[in-house]
mmCIF file of C-alpha atoms and ligand atoms in Angstrom:
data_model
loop_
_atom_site.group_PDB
_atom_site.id
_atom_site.type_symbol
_atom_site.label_atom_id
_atom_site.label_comp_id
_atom_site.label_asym_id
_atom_site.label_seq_id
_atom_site.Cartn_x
_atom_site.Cartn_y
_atom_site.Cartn_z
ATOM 1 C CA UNK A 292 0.000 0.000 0.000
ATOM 2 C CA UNK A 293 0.821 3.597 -0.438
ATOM 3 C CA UNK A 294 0.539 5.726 2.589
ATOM 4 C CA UNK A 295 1.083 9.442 2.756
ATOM 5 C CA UNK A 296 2.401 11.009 6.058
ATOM 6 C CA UNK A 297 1.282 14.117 6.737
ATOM 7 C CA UNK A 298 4.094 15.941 9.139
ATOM 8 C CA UNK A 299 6.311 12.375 8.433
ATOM 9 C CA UNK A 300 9.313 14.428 9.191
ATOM 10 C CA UNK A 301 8.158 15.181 12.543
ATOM 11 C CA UNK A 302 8.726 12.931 15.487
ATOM 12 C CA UNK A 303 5.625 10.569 15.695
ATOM 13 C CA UNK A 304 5.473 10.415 11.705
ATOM 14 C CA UNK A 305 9.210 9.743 11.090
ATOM 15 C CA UNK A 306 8.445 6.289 13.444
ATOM 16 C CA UNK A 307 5.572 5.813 11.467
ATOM 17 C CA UNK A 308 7.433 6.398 8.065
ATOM 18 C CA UNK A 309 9.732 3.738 9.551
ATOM 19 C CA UNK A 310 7.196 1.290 10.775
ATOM 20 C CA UNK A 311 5.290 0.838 7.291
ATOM 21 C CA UNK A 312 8.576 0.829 5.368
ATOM 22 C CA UNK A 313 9.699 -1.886 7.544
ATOM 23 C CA UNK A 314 6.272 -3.788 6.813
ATOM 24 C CA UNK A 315 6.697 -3.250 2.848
ATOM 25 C CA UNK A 316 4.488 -0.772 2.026
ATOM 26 C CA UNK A 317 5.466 2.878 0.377
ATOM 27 C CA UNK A 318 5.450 5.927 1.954
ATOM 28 C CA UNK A 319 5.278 9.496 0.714
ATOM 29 C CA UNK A 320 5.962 12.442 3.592
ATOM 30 C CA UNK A 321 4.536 15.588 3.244
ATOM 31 C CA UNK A 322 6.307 17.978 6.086
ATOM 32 C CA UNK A 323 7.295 21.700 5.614
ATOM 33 C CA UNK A 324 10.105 21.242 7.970
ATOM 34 C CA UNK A 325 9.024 23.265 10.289
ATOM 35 C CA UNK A 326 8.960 21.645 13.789
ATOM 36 C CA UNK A 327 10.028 18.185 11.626
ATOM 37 C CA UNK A 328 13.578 17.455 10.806
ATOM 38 C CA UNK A 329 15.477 16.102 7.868
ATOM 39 C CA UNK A 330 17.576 13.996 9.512
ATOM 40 C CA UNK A 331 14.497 12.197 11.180
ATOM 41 C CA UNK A 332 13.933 10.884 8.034
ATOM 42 C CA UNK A 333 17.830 10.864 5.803
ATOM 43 C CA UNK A 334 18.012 7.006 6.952
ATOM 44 C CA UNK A 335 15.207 6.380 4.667
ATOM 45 C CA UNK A 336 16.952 8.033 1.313
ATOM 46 C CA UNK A 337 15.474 8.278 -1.910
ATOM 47 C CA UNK A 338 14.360 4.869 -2.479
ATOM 48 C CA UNK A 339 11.471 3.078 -4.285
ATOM 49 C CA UNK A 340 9.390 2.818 -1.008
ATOM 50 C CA UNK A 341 10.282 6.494 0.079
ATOM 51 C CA UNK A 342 9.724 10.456 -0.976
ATOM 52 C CA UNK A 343 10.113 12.825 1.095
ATOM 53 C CA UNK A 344 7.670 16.172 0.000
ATOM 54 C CA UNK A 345 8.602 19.066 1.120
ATOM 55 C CA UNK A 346 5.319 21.983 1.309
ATOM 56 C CA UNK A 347 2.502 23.021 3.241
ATOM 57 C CA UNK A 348 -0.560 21.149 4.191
ATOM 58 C CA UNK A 349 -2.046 24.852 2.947
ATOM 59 C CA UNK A 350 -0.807 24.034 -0.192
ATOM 60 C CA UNK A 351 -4.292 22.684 -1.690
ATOM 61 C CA UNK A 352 -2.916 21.595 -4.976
ATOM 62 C CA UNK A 353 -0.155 19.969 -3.697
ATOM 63 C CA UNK A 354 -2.032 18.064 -1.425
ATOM 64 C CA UNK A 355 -4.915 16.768 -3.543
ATOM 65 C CA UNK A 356 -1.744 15.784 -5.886
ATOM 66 C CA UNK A 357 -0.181 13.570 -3.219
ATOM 67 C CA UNK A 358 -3.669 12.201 -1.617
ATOM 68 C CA UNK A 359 -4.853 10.861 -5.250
ATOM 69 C CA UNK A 360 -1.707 8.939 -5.905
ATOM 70 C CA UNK A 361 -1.639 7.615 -2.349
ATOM 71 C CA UNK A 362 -4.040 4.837 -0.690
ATOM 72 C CA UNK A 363 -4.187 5.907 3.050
ATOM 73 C CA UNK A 364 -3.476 9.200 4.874
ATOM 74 C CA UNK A 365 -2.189 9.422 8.393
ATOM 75 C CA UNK A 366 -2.554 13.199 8.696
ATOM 76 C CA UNK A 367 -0.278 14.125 11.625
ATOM 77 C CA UNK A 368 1.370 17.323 10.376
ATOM 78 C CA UNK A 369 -0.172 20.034 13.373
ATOM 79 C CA UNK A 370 1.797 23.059 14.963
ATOM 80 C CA UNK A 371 2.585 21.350 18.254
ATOM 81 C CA UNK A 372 4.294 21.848 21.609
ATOM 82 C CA UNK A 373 2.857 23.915 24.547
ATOM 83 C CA UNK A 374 5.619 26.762 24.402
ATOM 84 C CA UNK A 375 5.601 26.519 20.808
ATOM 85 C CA UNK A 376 1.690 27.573 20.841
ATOM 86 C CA UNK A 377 1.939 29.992 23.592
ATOM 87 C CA UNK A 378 4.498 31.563 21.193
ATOM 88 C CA UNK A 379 2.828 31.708 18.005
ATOM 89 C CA UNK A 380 -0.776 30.903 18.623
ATOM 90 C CA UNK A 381 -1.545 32.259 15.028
ATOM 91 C CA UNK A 382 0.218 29.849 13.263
ATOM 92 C CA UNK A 383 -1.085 26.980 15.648
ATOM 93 C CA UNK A 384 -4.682 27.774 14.666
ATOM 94 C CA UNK A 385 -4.264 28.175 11.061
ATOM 95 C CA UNK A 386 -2.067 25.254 10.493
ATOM 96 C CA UNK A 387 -4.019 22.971 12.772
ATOM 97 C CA UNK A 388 -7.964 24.398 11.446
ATOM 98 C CA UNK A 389 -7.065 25.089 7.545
ATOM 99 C CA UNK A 390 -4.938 22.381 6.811
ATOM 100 C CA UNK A 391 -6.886 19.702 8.701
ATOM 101 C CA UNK A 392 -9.781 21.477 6.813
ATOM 102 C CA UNK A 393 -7.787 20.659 3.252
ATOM 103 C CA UNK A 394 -6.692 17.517 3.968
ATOM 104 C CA UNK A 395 -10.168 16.168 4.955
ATOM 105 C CA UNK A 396 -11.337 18.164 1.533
ATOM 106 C CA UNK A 397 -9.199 16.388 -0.746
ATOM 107 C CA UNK A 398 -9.436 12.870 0.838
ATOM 108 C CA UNK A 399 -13.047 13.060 0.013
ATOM 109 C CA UNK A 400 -12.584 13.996 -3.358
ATOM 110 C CA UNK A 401 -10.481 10.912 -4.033
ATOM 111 C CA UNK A 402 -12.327 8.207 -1.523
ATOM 112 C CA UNK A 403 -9.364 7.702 0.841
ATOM 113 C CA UNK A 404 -8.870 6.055 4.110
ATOM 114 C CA UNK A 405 -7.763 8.863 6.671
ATOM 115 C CA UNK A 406 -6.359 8.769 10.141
ATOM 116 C CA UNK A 407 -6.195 12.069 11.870
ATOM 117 C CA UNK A 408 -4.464 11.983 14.976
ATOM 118 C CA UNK A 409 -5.300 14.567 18.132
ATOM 119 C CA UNK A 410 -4.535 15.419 21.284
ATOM 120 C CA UNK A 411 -5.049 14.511 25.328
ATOM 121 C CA UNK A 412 -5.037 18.792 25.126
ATOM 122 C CA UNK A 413 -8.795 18.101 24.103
ATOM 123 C CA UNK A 414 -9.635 17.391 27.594
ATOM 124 C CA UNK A 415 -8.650 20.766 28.524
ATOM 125 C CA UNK A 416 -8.507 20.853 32.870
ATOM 126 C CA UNK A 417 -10.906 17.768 33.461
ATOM 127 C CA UNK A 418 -8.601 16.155 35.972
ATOM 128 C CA UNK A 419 -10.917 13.411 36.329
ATOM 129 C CA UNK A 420 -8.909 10.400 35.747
ATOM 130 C CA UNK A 421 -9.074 8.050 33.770
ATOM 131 C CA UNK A 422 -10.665 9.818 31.429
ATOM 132 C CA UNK A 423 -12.778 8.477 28.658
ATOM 133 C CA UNK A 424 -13.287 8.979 24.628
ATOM 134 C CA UNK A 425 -16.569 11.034 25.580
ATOM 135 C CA UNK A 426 -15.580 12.834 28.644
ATOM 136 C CA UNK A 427 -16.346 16.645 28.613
ATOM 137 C CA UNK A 428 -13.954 19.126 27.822
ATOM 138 C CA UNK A 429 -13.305 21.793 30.872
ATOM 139 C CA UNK A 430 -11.684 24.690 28.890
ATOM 140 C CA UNK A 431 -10.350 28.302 30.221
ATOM 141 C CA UNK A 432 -10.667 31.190 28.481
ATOM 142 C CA UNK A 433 -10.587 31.715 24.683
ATOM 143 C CA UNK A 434 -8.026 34.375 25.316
ATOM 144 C CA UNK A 435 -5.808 32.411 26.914
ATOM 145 C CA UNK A 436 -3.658 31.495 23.875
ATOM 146 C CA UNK A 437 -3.042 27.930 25.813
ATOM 147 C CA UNK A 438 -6.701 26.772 24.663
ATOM 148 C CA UNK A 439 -6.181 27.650 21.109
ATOM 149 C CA UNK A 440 -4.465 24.209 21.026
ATOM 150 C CA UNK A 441 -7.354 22.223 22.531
ATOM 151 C CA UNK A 442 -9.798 24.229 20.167
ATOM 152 C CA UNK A 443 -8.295 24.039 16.937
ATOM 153 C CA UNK A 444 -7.680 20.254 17.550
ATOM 154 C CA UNK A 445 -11.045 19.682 18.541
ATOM 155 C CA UNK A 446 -12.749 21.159 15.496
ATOM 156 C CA UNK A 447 -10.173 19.065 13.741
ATOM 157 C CA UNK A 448 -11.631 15.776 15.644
ATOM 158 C CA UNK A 449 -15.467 17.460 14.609
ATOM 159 C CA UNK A 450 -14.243 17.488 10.862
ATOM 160 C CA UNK A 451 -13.280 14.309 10.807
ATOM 161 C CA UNK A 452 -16.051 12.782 12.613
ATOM 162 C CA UNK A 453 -18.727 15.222 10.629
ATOM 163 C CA UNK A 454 -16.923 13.972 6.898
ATOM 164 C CA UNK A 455 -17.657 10.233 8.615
ATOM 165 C CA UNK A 456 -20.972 10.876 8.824
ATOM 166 C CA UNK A 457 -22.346 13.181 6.343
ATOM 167 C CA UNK A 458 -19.658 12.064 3.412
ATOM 168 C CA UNK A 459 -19.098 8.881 4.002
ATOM 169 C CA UNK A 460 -14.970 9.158 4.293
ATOM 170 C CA UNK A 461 -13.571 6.697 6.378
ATOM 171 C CA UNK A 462 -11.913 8.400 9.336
ATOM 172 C CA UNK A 463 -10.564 7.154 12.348
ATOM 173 C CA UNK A 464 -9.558 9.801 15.304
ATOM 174 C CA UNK A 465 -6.998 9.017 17.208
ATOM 175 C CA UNK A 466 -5.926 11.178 20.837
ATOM 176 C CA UNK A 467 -2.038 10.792 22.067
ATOM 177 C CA UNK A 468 -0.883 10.927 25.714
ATOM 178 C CA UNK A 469 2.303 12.401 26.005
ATOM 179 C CA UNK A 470 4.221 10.454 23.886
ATOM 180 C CA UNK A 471 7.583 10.608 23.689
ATOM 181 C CA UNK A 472 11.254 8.765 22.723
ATOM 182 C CA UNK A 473 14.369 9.028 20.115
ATOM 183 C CA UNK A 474 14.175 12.139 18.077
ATOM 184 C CA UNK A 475 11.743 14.228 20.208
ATOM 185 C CA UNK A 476 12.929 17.617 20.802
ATOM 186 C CA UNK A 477 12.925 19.776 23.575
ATOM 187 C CA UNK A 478 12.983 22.961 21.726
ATOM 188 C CA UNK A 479 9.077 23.551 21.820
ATOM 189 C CA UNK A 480 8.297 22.676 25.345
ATOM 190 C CA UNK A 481 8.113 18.928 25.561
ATOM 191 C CA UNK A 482 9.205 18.079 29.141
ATOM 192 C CA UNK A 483 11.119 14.858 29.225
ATOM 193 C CA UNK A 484 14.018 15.477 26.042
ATOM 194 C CA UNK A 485 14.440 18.713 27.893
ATOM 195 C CA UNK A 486 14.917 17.111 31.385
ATOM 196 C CA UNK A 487 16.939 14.082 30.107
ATOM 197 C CA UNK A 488 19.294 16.643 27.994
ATOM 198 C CA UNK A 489 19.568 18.812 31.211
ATOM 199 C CA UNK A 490 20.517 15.564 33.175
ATOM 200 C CA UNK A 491 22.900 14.803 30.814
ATOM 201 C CA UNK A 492 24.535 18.234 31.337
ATOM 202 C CA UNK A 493 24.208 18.208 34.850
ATOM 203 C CA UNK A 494 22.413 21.317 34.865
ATOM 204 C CA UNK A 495 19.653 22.458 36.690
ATOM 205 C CA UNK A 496 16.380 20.388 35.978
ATOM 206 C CA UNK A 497 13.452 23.073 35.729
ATOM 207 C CA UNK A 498 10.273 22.011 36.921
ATOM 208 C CA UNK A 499 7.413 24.546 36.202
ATOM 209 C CA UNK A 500 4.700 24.533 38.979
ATOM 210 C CA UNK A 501 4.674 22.495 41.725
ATOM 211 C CA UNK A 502 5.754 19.829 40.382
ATOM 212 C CA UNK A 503 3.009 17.948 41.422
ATOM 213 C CA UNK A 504 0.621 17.420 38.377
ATOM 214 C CA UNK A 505 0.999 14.134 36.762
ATOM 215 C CA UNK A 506 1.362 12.995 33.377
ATOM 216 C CA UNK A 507 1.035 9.121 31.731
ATOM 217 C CA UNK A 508 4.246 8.631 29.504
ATOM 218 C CA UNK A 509 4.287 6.171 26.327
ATOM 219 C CA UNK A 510 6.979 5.353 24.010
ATOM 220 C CA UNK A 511 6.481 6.423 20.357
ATOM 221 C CA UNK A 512 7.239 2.848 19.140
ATOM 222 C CA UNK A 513 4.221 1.723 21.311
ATOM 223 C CA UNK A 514 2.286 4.570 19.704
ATOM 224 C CA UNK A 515 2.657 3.670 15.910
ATOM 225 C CA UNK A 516 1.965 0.153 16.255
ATOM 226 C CA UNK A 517 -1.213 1.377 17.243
ATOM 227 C CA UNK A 518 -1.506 3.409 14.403
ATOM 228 C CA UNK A 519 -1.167 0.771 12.159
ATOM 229 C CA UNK A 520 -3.137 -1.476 13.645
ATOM 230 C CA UNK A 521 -5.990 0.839 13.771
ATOM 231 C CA UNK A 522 -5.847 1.804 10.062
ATOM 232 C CA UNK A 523 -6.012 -1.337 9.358
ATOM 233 C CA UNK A 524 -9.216 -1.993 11.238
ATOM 234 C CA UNK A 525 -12.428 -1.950 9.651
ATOM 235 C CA UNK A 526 -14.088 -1.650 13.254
ATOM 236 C CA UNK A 527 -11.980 1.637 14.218
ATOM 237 C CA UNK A 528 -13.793 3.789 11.512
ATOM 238 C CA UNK A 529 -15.915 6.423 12.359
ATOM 239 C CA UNK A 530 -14.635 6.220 15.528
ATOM 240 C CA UNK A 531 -11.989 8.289 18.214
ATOM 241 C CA UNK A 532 -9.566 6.336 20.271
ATOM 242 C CA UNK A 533 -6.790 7.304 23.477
ATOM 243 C CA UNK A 534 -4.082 6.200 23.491
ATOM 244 C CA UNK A 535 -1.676 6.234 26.064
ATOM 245 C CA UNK A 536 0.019 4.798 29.202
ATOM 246 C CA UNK A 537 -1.467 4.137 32.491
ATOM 247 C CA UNK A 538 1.397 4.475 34.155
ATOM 248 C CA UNK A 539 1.271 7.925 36.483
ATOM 249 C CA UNK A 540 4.024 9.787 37.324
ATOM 250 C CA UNK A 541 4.553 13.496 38.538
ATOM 251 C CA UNK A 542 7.164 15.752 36.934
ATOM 252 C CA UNK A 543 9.194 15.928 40.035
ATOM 253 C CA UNK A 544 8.731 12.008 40.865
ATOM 254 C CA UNK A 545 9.694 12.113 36.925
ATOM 255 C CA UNK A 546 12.788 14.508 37.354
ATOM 256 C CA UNK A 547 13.941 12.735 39.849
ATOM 257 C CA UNK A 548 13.822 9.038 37.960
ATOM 258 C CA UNK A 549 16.228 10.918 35.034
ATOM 259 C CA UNK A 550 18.444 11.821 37.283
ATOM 260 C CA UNK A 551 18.693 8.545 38.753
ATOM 261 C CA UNK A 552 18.919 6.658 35.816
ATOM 262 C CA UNK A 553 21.616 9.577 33.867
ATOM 263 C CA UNK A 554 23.761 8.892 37.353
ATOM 264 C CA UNK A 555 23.402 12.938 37.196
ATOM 265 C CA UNK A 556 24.144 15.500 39.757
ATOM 266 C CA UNK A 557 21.444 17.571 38.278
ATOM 267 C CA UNK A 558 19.523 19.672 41.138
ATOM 268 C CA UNK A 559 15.575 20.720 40.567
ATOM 269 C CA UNK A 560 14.972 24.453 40.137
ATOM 270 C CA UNK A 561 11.023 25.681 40.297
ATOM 271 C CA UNK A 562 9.638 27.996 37.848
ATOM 272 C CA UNK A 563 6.538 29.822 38.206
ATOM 273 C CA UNK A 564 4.009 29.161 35.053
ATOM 274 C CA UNK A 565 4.247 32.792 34.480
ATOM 275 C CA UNK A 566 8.108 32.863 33.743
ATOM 276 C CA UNK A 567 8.277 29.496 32.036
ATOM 277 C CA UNK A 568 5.009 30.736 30.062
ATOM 278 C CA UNK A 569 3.028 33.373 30.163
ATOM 279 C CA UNK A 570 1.245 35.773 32.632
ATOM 280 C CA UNK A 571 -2.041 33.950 33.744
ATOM 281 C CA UNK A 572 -0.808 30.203 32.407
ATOM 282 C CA UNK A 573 -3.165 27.461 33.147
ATOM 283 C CA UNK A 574 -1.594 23.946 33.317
ATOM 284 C CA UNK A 575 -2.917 20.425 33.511
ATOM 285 C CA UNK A 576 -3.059 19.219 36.698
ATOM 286 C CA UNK A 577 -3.572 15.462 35.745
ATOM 287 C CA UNK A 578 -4.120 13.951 32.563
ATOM 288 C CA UNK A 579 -4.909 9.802 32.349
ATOM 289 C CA UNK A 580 -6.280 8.150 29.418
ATOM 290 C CA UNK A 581 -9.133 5.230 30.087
ATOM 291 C CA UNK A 582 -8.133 3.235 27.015
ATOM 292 C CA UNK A 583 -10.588 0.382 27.684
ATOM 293 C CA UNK A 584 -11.891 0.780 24.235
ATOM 294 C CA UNK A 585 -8.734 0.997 22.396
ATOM 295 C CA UNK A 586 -7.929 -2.178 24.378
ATOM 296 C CA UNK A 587 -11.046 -4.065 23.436
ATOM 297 C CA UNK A 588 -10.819 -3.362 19.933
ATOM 298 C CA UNK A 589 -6.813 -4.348 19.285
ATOM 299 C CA UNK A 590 -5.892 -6.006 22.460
ATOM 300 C CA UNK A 591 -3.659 -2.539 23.259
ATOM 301 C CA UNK A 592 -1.022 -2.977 26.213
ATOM 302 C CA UNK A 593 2.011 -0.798 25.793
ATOM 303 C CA UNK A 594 4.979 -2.484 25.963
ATOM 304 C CA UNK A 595 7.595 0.209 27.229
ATOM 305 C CA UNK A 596 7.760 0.919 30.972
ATOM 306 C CA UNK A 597 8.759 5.029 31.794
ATOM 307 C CA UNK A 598 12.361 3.387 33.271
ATOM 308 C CA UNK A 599 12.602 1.511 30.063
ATOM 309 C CA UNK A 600 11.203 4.888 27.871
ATOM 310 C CA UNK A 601 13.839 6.908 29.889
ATOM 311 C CA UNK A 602 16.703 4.305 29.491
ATOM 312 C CA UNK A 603 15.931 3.949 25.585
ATOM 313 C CA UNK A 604 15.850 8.040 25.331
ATOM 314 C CA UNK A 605 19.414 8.387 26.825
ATOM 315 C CA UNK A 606 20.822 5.558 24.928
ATOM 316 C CA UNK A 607 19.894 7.589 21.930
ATOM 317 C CA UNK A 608 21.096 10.440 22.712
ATOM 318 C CA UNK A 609 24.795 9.168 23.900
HETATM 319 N N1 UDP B 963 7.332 21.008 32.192
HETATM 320 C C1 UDP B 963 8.317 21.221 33.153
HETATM 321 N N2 UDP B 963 9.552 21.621 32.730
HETATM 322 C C2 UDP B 963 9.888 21.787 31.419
HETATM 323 C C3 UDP B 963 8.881 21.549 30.446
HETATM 324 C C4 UDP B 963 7.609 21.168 30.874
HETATM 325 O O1 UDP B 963 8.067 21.062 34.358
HETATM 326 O O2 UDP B 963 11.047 22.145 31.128
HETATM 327 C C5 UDP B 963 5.998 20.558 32.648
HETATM 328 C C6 UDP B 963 4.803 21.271 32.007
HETATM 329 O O3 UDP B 963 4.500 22.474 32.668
HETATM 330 C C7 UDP B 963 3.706 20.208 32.181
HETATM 331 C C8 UDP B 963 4.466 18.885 32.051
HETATM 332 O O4 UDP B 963 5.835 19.196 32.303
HETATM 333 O O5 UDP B 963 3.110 20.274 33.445
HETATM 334 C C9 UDP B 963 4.347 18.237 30.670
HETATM 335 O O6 UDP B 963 4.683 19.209 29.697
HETATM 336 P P1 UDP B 963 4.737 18.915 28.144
HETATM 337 O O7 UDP B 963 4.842 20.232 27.449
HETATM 338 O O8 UDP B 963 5.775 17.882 27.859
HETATM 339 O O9 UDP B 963 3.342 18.207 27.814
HETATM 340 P P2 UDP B 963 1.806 18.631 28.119
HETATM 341 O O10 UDP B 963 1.776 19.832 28.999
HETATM 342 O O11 UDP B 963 1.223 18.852 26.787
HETATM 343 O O12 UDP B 963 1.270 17.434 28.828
#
């Protein structure tokens, strides 16, 4: 099969690029480099199974081009990372509404198979835990540029779902816990590369907050198996899925497991949310996904413990 990556050069869709090239299907990445890398993907050159796009998800010509000649879409390319959105909430919401918007357009016009993948940011500050597929969303103000994330994802998830059921385009939704692994970067925000890379320095690790909210951790490699498993289920369509680890941990509990495992002398250092973010910065106290129905469907366990995740991120970074 043919499968076009949307944001393949990214973290999450470089594994993916690698995980159907490894099971013998093609792959074309679309990716305008901006938060994705080229070296994320150099490994997989210029061969028959692999082309690497380089463009816009705006770029409606370009993509109905690559969606006809391609089977599937896993449409993953988004403006991501907290600090990244806090920073340029314009681009976050155009990016994340319009191209989603195109995408979903242009996979219609051809009949594809799409897989859109979203965000635990949907659930906005419902701490409940575990929380489940139709949980409500607890959301701060629209002018806290925070939100825009949740909101532009979620009428991304409505799109998707709404072209399901009024056009008939098979769509499966798909919400990620805080995944992370080799080749995440901590440049826009993501906590553990930046605490593993401080570790690894021995400098300060900065914890912003308390400390004391909670996040579930899951290994990318755990997270793409998924994804292929899912797309190729007839059962998942029309449907939205979490996916993510059970396994709770706070960010100091977590700080504190990188520096044991690094061998660092690393010290913690608190940060108010307003310095590490903005003035008025509302964070997440707990986030857990219930993934009960992800588990029924596919038999999903991940495989990776957060000592294992941790071990596997330094080893790739050394
Ligand atoms: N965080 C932190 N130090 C950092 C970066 C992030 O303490 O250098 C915190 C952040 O405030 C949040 C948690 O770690 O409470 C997870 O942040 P991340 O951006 O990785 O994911 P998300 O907030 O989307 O769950």
């Amino acid at each position: 099969m043919k499968f076009l990556i949307t944001g393949g050069a990214g973290f999450i869709g470089s594994h993916l690029a690698d995980e159907l090239i490894n099971g013998g299907h093609e792959v074309i990445v679309l990716d305008n480099l901006s938060t994705g890398r080229l070296e994320n993907v150099s490994h997989l050159g210029k061969g028959r199974n692999f082309e690497l796009v380089v463009g816009t998800i705006l770029n409606e010509n370009l993509v109905d081009k690559l969606i006809e000649k391609s089977d599937v879409i896993f449409h993953l390319a988004a403006a991501v990372g907290v600090e990244l959105i806090v920073k340029k909430p314009l681009e976050s919401l155009t990016t994340n509404i319009r191209g989603s918007e195109i995408v979903l357009e242009m996979t219609e016009r051809y009949h594809k198979k799409i897989l859109i993948t979203s965000t635990s940011e949907i659930y906005g500050k419902n701490i409940n835990g575990p929380l489940k597929e139709d949980d409500d969303r607890i959301l701060g103000s629209p002018l806290k540029t925070r939100w825009s994330y949740s909101t532009a994802k979620a009428v991304d998830e409505m799109l998707a779902y709404v072209y399901w059921k009024q056009m008939q385009v098979p769509s499966i939704i798909v919400r990620l816990f805080n995944t992370v692994g080799p080749r995440q970067t901590g440049a826009y925000g993501m906590v553990l590369p930046r605490f593993v890379e401080q570790a690894l320095k021995n400098e300060p690790i900065t914890i912003y907050g308390s400390g004391k909210q909670s996040r579930c951790f899951i290994h990318v490699t755990d997270v793409v198996k998924t994804l292929v498993k899912l797309i190729g289920n007839q059962n998942a369509v029309g449907e939205v899925f979490n996916v993510g680890s059970q396994e709770e941990v706070t960010i100091e509990q977590l700080a504190n497991e990188v520096i044991r495992i690094t061998k660092s002398s690393s010290k913690l250092v608190y940060i108010p949310y307003e310095k590490a973010y903005e003035e008025g910065f509302e964070d997440m106290q707990r986030r857990v996904p219930d993934t009960n129905k992800i588990n029924k469907l596919i038999g999903f366990k991940p495989a990776y413990s957060l000592k294992e995740i941790i071990e596997d991120i330094v080893k790739h970074r050394q």
